[in-house]
Amino acid sequence: MYRTTVRKIASNYNTLRVPKRTLSNDASAGISSTNSAKFNSEDEKLGMRNMIGQYDIAIVGGGMVGIAFACALSSMPLTKQLKVAIIDSNPALGRRDCIEKTDLPDPRVSTVTPATISFFKDVGAWDYVQQNRHAFFDKMQVWDYTGLGYTRYNARDVGKEILGCVVENKVLHASLLSCLQKSDFHKTIYPSRLTSMALQSHSKEVESKLPGAKLCDHGSFVKLDLSNGDSLFAKLVVGADGAKSYVRELAGLKTTGWNYSQNAIICTVEHNVENQCAWQRFLPTGPIALLPIGDRFSNIVWTMSPKESSERKTMNEDDFVKAVNHALDYGYGPHPQSSSVSNYGDRLSWLIADMTSSSKECFEVPPKVVKIASERMVFPLSLLHSNDYASNRVVLIGDAAHTVHPLAGQGVNLGFGDATVLSKVISDGISIGSDIGEISLLRKFEAERKPANIMMMALLDGFQKAYTVDFGPLNVLRAAAFHAAQFITPLKKNIISYATGEQKWPLFS
Amino acid sequence: MASKSLKLCRALCNNTQHGRNIFLALSASRASQRIQRRLFSNDPQPDLVDPPSTSPSEKPQSHDTRRNEGGAGRRPFSSSLNDVELAKFSAIAETWWDPVGPFKPLHAMNPTRVSFIRSALCRHFRKDPSSAKPFEGLRIVDVGCGGGILSEPLARMGATVVGIDAVEKNTKIARLHAELDPVTSSIEYCCTTAEKLVEEQRKFDAVIALEVIEHVADPAEFCKSLAALTDTNGATVISTINRSMRSYATAIVAAEYLLHWLPRGTHQWSSFLTPEELVLILQRASISVQEIAGFVYNPLTGRWALSDDLSVNFIAFGTKNMNSQ
């Protein structure tokens, strides 16, 4: 009996949404509070749903990756009619902040690879970035403290113009937000935090009608409760809430990982000259990276042990500048010898067929740091990987699924890759009319992203471990690796293509 | 030798007048298999009972009780079935939506079937394939809907769907599951047969009968019912399993006995139809087949894909001829 009424109500609901809302409110006036968990009939349940927002996708976490995912959905024809809720207590999401171009650069920056740049262009968010401070770089130099070898990369080695672009996180975030707000995408921002999440199970209903039936406990919606008392229903919950993801905890997804006993200090510094190259030097305690941001500013990411990091954070600015220059220049070890291949060029020309231009480049010393332009921030570093990216009606993207060491600037690029693939998988699912929260669809996303993410994480972890050991033979091995990457052209091209996101697998493509 | 006769069959099947005679000759040449003559005859057939030697099935009575009017649902039932069989089907019926249950292969195959139906129907009815609800305004009937695995995606794509099945339990399960999502709760499920719908004079823009025709007593009559349900300029989509060496090896031996994807005895190889036979009987029911495609399973990725290989599973899309009523 209830079934026919439900069907009538449902069909009416689909056709007349707004007037139906008032009717249902009258019908469900008897319900005492929205937090009541006792639903006695289908009618009341449907009435409840009419009062609480019903969404197709709820994105928990409005950071760079969460908003990028929303932008990706808004830019595809099949997904742009979805109703999306974004849950993040950051007040910046609601405001349309204008970024002052005269501000000093924020120390929190990210290096975006060309693959990510093309994603931004596809969703229409790159113009905003270009209007704000950003720095393309096409050269990179990597060496270590032993002075036994160095590698120089140039975008021309693979026929491209840039290796990547360094942009402040707030600029990336604002560009994605403005792109989202410009589109007529149906999104609602809930400025609150998630407190609980519950799958709507209808198993009690089923048993009364058909004893023994096991409809495999999935209702069609997940109910999310927020800290400000709001509630909403969603068919799919996307966890984009960072390394300490609450969605991952609520969904019961286990993780694997370990803490590196390293912290990273980041800050903005200034030079007297323009810096157009990315520099990374591996020191005994961890790498120091100098990335150009533009306007003679650069960003320092210095990995070191926790004790040193607390010392260096509190030392005065001049001492810190001296320490940075020391670390980039003559500290801990000598400069590597410049490439002497050109001397033997004629005799070895049969062996080194098409040398890239960067193989002939000499070792350069990074530009001197003149002063610090921002506060120093310290972050602990760890490796974390969620064993499963998806469970019933829940999926994780970005740092919630995986966190990596910053030594290759890949972290947020993996997250943007996740957002692209998940939006494509959902679009394919909608094209065949499947339920977007169904786990078989989410497993397709996992099957595509997990191997790539794990491969990258393994490589970065391997590098991190290889460069923290000071052991004679290992130092020589590392030097050999530097030389190999510098002179063996196919290897160098592979490394560049993989790191810039053009190639999916490091070796066999 | 078998492949040669298949080639002969294919070459000569286009010649419909001789079809019946040649077919009889071919069936005489096949010593080990029984092909039921029901396929080419328009006369009502007496029930043919497969001897136990050729059908290693545990439920022979499903063939004893074939109804002549055809149009049976997914599992042909009748009152002469004993309670043991009913109970066995009931047990399976409840696991329709269990993603790791006995219907897992059907769930895996569903996206491929739906994508074929989507592209064929969008092309025929001139709908925009990049829209999220391309079937808005179309009336579709899913014959032999089972638990609603096909009906729900069709409803999500905007169609007005009626799902029919001869097993009442299936329609109950389908209804319960469809109510979980407001979009699919508008699907109308009935426990009935195609014949009864024809008697009710119902017409649909698209009639879809996937994996049904191999379980039906009289495919020719069944196709006539499907054609009668199709509106003028409407579409009919039928999917089934080919009757070939490969399909015996995969759909019967591998799927039922080795991998246990399907319960033993689900299919009878002799009741499979070759694409040529299906095209022929659809032609006689005044439906001309426009597109036909096969499904192949990649065991490495575990996914199904559309292909030109019709040797095991295939799906045919046809439109009703204009000159018929």
Coordinates of C-alpha atoms in Angstrom, one line a residue, chain A residues 5-394:
Chain A
T5 CA 1.7 6.2 -2.5
V6 CA 5.5 6.4 -2.6
R7 CA 5.5 5.9 -6.3
K8 CA 2.9 8.7 -6.8
I9 CA 4.8 11.0 -4.5
A10 CA 8.1 10.2 -6.2
S11 CA 6.7 10.9 -9.7
N12 CA 5.1 14.1 -8.5
Y13 CA 8.3 15.1 -6.8
N14 CA 10.2 14.7 -10.0
T15 CA 7.9 16.9 -12.0
L16 CA 6.9 19.6 -9.5
R17 CA 9.8 20.2 -7.2
V18 CA 9.0 23.5 -5.6
P19 CA 5.3 23.2 -4.9
K20 CA 5.8 19.7 -3.6
R21 CA 8.1 21.0 -1.0
T22 CA 5.3 22.9 0.8
L23 CA 2.9 19.9 0.5
S24 CA 5.4 17.6 2.0
N25 CA 6.1 20.0 4.9
D26 CA 2.5 19.8 5.8
A27 CA 2.5 16.1 5.5
S28 CA 5.5 15.7 7.7
A29 CA 4.6 18.3 10.2
G30 CA 4.2 15.6 12.8
I31 CA 7.9 14.9 12.9
S32 CA 9.5 16.4 16.0
S33 CA 13.1 17.1 15.0
T34 CA 15.3 16.6 12.0
N35 CA 17.6 14.5 14.1
S36 CA 15.0 11.9 14.8
A37 CA 16.2 8.6 13.6
K38 CA 13.0 6.7 13.6
F39 CA 11.3 6.7 10.2
N40 CA 8.1 4.9 10.4
S41 CA 6.9 5.1 6.9
E42 CA 8.2 5.7 3.4
D43 CA 6.0 8.9 3.2
E44 CA 7.7 10.4 6.2
K45 CA 11.1 9.5 4.8
L46 CA 10.4 11.2 1.6
G47 CA 9.0 14.2 3.5
M48 CA 12.3 14.3 5.4
R49 CA 14.2 14.3 2.2
N50 CA 12.3 17.2 0.9
M51 CA 13.3 19.3 3.9
I52 CA 17.0 18.4 3.9
G53 CA 19.1 19.1 0.8
Q54 CA 19.5 16.3 -1.6
Y55 CA 22.6 16.3 -3.7
D56 CA 24.2 14.0 -6.2
I57 CA 27.7 14.6 -5.0
A58 CA 29.0 16.0 -1.7
I59 CA 32.6 17.1 -1.8
V60 CA 34.0 17.2 1.7
G61 CA 36.9 19.6 1.7
G62 CA 37.1 22.7 -0.5
G63 CA 40.9 22.9 -1.0
M64 CA 42.7 22.9 -4.3
V65 CA 41.8 19.3 -5.2
G66 CA 38.2 19.4 -4.1
I67 CA 37.4 22.6 -6.0
A68 CA 39.4 21.3 -9.0
F69 CA 37.1 18.2 -9.0
A70 CA 34.0 20.5 -8.9
C71 CA 35.4 22.5 -11.8
A72 CA 36.1 19.3 -13.8
L73 CA 32.5 18.2 -13.3
S74 CA 31.2 21.6 -14.3
S75 CA 33.2 21.5 -17.5
M76 CA 31.9 18.2 -18.9
P77 CA 28.6 18.0 -20.7
L78 CA 27.3 14.9 -19.0
T79 CA 28.1 16.0 -15.4
K80 CA 27.3 19.7 -15.4
Q81 CA 23.7 19.0 -14.5
L82 CA 24.7 17.3 -11.2
K83 CA 23.8 18.9 -7.9
V84 CA 26.9 19.3 -5.8
A85 CA 27.5 20.4 -2.2
I86 CA 30.9 21.5 -1.0
I87 CA 31.5 21.2 2.7
D88 CA 34.4 23.3 4.0
S89 CA 34.5 25.6 7.0
N90 CA 37.1 27.9 5.4
P91 CA 35.3 31.3 5.1
A92 CA 37.4 32.2 2.0
L93 CA 35.2 29.9 -0.1
G94 CA 32.2 32.1 0.3
R95 CA 34.0 35.4 -0.3
R96 CA 35.3 36.5 -3.6
D97 CA 38.7 37.6 -2.4
C98 CA 40.8 39.7 -4.7
I99 CA 44.4 38.8 -4.5
E100 CA 46.6 41.9 -4.3
K101 CA 49.4 41.6 -6.8
T102 CA 51.6 43.7 -4.7
D103 CA 51.5 41.2 -1.8
L104 CA 54.6 39.4 -1.0
P105 CA 54.5 35.9 -2.2
D106 CA 53.0 33.4 0.2
P107 CA 55.5 30.6 1.2
R108 CA 52.9 28.0 0.4
V109 CA 53.5 27.3 -3.3
S110 CA 53.1 24.3 -5.6
T111 CA 54.9 23.3 -8.7
V112 CA 52.3 22.5 -11.4
T113 CA 53.4 20.2 -14.2
P114 CA 52.4 20.7 -17.8
A115 CA 49.8 18.0 -17.4
T116 CA 48.1 20.0 -14.6
I117 CA 48.4 23.2 -16.6
S118 CA 46.5 21.6 -19.5
F119 CA 43.8 20.5 -17.0
F120 CA 43.5 24.0 -15.8
K121 CA 43.2 25.3 -19.3
D122 CA 40.5 22.7 -20.1
V123 CA 38.4 23.9 -17.2
G124 CA 39.1 27.5 -17.9
A125 CA 41.0 28.4 -14.8
W126 CA 44.4 29.1 -16.2
D127 CA 43.7 32.7 -17.3
Y128 CA 43.2 33.7 -13.7
V129 CA 46.6 32.2 -12.8
Q130 CA 48.3 34.0 -15.7
Q131 CA 47.0 37.3 -14.4
N132 CA 48.6 36.7 -11.0
R133 CA 52.1 36.0 -10.0
H134 CA 53.4 32.8 -11.5
A135 CA 56.7 31.6 -12.8
F136 CA 57.4 29.2 -15.6
F137 CA 60.8 27.5 -15.5
D138 CA 62.5 25.5 -18.2
K139 CA 65.7 24.5 -16.5
M140 CA 66.5 22.4 -13.5
Q141 CA 69.7 21.4 -11.8
V142 CA 70.0 18.6 -9.3
W143 CA 73.2 17.8 -7.4
D144 CA 74.3 16.6 -4.0
Y145 CA 76.8 17.5 -1.3
T146 CA 79.4 15.0 -2.3
G147 CA 80.2 17.0 -5.4
L148 CA 80.7 13.9 -7.5
G149 CA 78.0 14.6 -10.0
Y150 CA 75.2 16.8 -11.1
T151 CA 72.3 16.7 -13.6
R152 CA 70.8 19.5 -15.6
Y153 CA 67.4 19.2 -17.2
N154 CA 66.1 21.5 -19.9
A155 CA 62.6 21.5 -21.4
R156 CA 64.2 21.6 -24.8
D157 CA 65.4 18.0 -24.2
V158 CA 62.0 16.8 -24.8
G159 CA 61.0 19.5 -27.3
K160 CA 58.9 21.4 -24.8
E161 CA 59.1 25.0 -23.6
I162 CA 58.5 24.6 -19.9
L163 CA 59.2 22.0 -17.3
G164 CA 56.6 23.4 -14.9
C165 CA 55.2 26.5 -13.3
V166 CA 55.5 27.6 -9.7
V167 CA 52.3 29.2 -8.4
E168 CA 51.2 30.1 -4.9
N169 CA 48.6 27.8 -3.5
K170 CA 46.2 30.7 -2.8
V171 CA 46.4 31.8 -6.5
L172 CA 45.6 28.2 -7.7
H173 CA 42.7 28.0 -5.2
A174 CA 41.3 31.4 -6.1
S175 CA 41.5 30.6 -9.8
L176 CA 39.6 27.4 -9.4
L177 CA 37.0 29.0 -7.2
S178 CA 36.4 31.9 -9.6
C179 CA 36.1 29.4 -12.5
L180 CA 33.5 27.5 -10.5
Q181 CA 31.6 30.6 -9.5
K182 CA 31.5 31.9 -13.1
S183 CA 29.9 28.7 -14.4
D184 CA 26.2 28.0 -13.9
F185 CA 27.0 24.8 -12.1
H186 CA 24.5 23.9 -9.4
K187 CA 26.7 24.0 -6.3
T188 CA 26.0 24.8 -2.7
I189 CA 28.7 25.7 -0.2
Y190 CA 28.2 24.6 3.3
P191 CA 30.6 26.6 5.6
S192 CA 30.8 23.9 8.2
R193 CA 32.6 20.8 9.2
L194 CA 31.5 17.2 8.8
T195 CA 30.6 15.5 12.0
S196 CA 29.1 12.2 10.9
M197 CA 28.1 10.2 7.9
A198 CA 25.6 7.4 7.6
L199 CA 24.6 5.1 4.8
Q200 CA 20.8 5.0 4.6
S201 CA 20.0 1.4 5.0
H202 CA 16.5 0.1 4.2
S203 CA 17.1 -3.4 5.4
K204 CA 14.4 -3.3 7.9
E205 CA 11.8 -2.4 5.3
V206 CA 13.0 -5.2 3.1
E207 CA 12.7 -7.9 5.7
S208 CA 9.2 -7.1 6.5
K209 CA 8.1 -7.4 2.9
L210 CA 10.2 -10.3 1.8
P211 CA 11.5 -12.4 4.6
G212 CA 15.1 -13.5 4.1
A213 CA 15.8 -11.1 1.3
K214 CA 19.3 -9.6 1.4
L215 CA 19.3 -6.4 -0.7
C216 CA 22.9 -5.9 0.2
D217 CA 22.9 -3.0 2.6
H218 CA 23.0 0.0 0.4
G219 CA 20.3 2.6 0.4
S220 CA 20.6 5.1 -2.3
F221 CA 21.8 8.0 -0.2
V222 CA 24.4 8.9 2.4
K223 CA 23.2 11.2 5.2
L224 CA 25.9 13.8 6.3
D225 CA 25.6 15.7 9.5
L226 CA 27.5 19.0 9.9
S227 CA 28.8 20.8 12.9
N228 CA 26.4 23.7 12.6
G229 CA 23.4 21.4 12.7
D230 CA 22.7 21.1 8.9
S231 CA 22.2 17.8 7.3
L232 CA 22.2 16.7 3.7
F233 CA 21.8 13.7 1.6
A234 CA 24.1 12.7 -1.2
K235 CA 24.5 9.8 -3.5
L236 CA 28.3 10.0 -3.5
V237 CA 30.7 11.5 -0.9
V238 CA 34.0 12.6 -2.2
G239 CA 36.7 13.0 0.5
A240 CA 39.1 15.8 -0.5
D241 CA 39.8 16.8 3.0
G242 CA 43.6 16.4 3.1
A243 CA 46.1 14.1 4.8
K244 CA 44.1 13.9 8.1
S245 CA 40.9 13.1 6.2
Y246 CA 37.9 12.7 8.4
V247 CA 35.9 11.1 5.6
R248 CA 38.5 8.4 5.4
E249 CA 38.2 7.7 9.1
L250 CA 34.4 7.6 9.0
A251 CA 34.4 5.3 6.0
G252 CA 36.7 3.0 7.9
L253 CA 39.4 2.9 5.2
K254 CA 42.8 1.8 6.4
T255 CA 46.1 3.4 5.5
T256 CA 49.7 2.4 5.2
G257 CA 52.5 4.7 5.7
W258 CA 55.2 6.0 7.9
N259 CA 56.6 9.3 9.2
Y260 CA 59.8 10.5 7.8
S261 CA 61.9 11.8 10.6
Q262 CA 62.2 15.0 8.7
N263 CA 60.5 18.4 8.8
A264 CA 60.4 20.8 6.0
I265 CA 60.9 24.6 6.4
I266 CA 59.4 26.7 3.7
C267 CA 59.8 30.4 3.2
T268 CA 60.0 33.0 0.4
V269 CA 63.4 34.7 -0.3
E270 CA 64.6 37.4 -2.5
H271 CA 67.5 37.7 -4.9
N272 CA 69.2 40.5 -6.7
V273 CA 68.8 38.9 -10.0
E274 CA 66.0 37.0 -11.7
N275 CA 65.9 33.3 -11.1
Q276 CA 64.6 31.2 -13.9
C277 CA 65.8 27.8 -13.0
A278 CA 64.7 25.3 -10.4
W279 CA 67.6 24.1 -8.1
Q280 CA 67.7 21.1 -5.8
R281 CA 70.7 20.0 -3.8
F282 CA 70.7 16.9 -1.7
L283 CA 72.3 17.4 1.7
P284 CA 73.1 14.8 4.3
T285 CA 70.0 15.6 6.2
G286 CA 67.7 16.2 3.3
P287 CA 67.3 18.2 0.1
I288 CA 67.1 22.0 -0.2
A289 CA 65.1 23.2 -3.1
L290 CA 65.0 26.7 -4.6
L291 CA 62.1 27.4 -6.9
P292 CA 61.5 30.6 -8.8
I293 CA 58.2 32.4 -8.1
G294 CA 58.8 35.5 -10.2
D295 CA 59.7 39.1 -9.6
R296 CA 63.1 38.0 -8.2
F297 CA 61.4 36.0 -5.5
S298 CA 62.1 32.3 -4.9
N299 CA 60.6 29.7 -2.6
I300 CA 62.8 27.6 -0.4
V301 CA 61.8 24.1 0.7
W302 CA 64.4 22.8 3.0
T303 CA 64.1 19.3 4.5
M304 CA 66.0 18.5 7.7
S305 CA 65.7 16.8 11.0
P306 CA 63.2 18.0 13.5
K307 CA 65.8 19.4 15.8
E308 CA 67.5 21.4 13.2
S309 CA 64.2 22.6 11.9
S310 CA 63.2 24.1 15.2
E311 CA 66.7 25.7 15.5
R312 CA 66.5 27.2 12.0
K313 CA 63.0 28.4 12.4
T314 CA 63.9 30.5 15.4
M315 CA 67.3 31.8 14.4
N316 CA 67.4 35.4 13.2
E317 CA 66.9 36.3 9.6
D318 CA 70.5 37.2 8.7
D319 CA 71.7 33.9 10.1
F320 CA 69.1 32.0 8.2
V321 CA 70.0 33.7 5.0
K322 CA 73.7 32.8 5.6
A323 CA 72.6 29.2 6.3
V324 CA 70.6 29.0 3.1
N325 CA 73.5 30.4 1.0
H326 CA 75.8 28.0 2.7
A327 CA 73.6 25.1 2.0
L328 CA 73.2 26.0 -1.6
D329 CA 76.8 26.9 -2.3
Y330 CA 79.9 25.5 -0.6
G331 CA 78.3 24.0 2.5
Y332 CA 78.8 20.3 3.3
G333 CA 80.9 19.6 0.2
P334 CA 82.5 20.8 -3.0
H335 CA 80.9 21.8 -6.3
P336 CA 80.7 19.1 -8.9
Q337 CA 83.1 19.3 -11.8
S338 CA 81.6 20.7 -14.9
S339 CA 80.9 18.3 -17.6
S340 CA 84.1 17.2 -19.3
V341 CA 82.3 15.3 -22.0
S342 CA 82.9 18.1 -24.5
N343 CA 86.6 17.4 -24.2
Y344 CA 86.2 13.9 -25.4
G345 CA 83.3 14.8 -27.6
D346 CA 84.9 13.7 -30.8
R347 CA 86.2 10.4 -29.6
L348 CA 82.9 9.5 -27.9
S349 CA 80.6 10.9 -30.5
W350 CA 79.8 7.4 -31.8
L351 CA 78.7 6.5 -28.3
I352 CA 76.7 9.5 -27.4
A353 CA 74.5 9.9 -30.4
D354 CA 72.1 12.7 -29.9
M355 CA 73.2 14.5 -26.8
T356 CA 70.7 16.9 -25.4
S357 CA 71.7 20.5 -25.0
S358 CA 71.6 20.2 -21.3
S359 CA 74.2 17.5 -21.3
K360 CA 76.7 20.0 -22.4
E361 CA 75.8 22.6 -19.9
C362 CA 78.2 23.4 -17.1
F363 CA 77.4 23.4 -13.5
E364 CA 76.1 26.6 -12.2
V365 CA 75.9 28.0 -8.7
P366 CA 72.4 29.1 -7.7
P367 CA 71.8 32.9 -7.3
K368 CA 72.6 34.2 -3.8
V369 CA 69.7 34.8 -1.4
V370 CA 69.7 38.4 -0.2
K371 CA 66.9 38.4 2.3
I372 CA 63.9 36.5 3.5
A373 CA 60.5 37.8 2.4
S374 CA 58.1 35.8 4.6
E375 CA 57.8 33.9 7.8
R376 CA 59.3 30.5 8.0
M377 CA 56.8 27.6 8.2
V378 CA 57.6 24.1 9.4
F379 CA 55.8 21.0 8.4
P380 CA 56.4 17.4 9.4
L381 CA 56.8 15.0 6.4
S382 CA 55.3 11.6 6.1
L383 CA 54.3 9.0 3.6
L384 CA 50.6 7.9 3.7
H385 CA 48.6 5.8 1.3
S386 CA 45.0 4.7 1.8
N387 CA 44.7 0.9 1.1
D388 CA 41.4 1.5 -0.7
Y389 CA 40.4 4.7 -2.4
A390 CA 36.7 3.8 -2.4
S391 CA 34.1 2.1 -0.4
N392 CA 30.3 2.1 -0.7
R393 CA 29.3 5.6 -1.8
V394 CA 32.6 7.1 -0.6

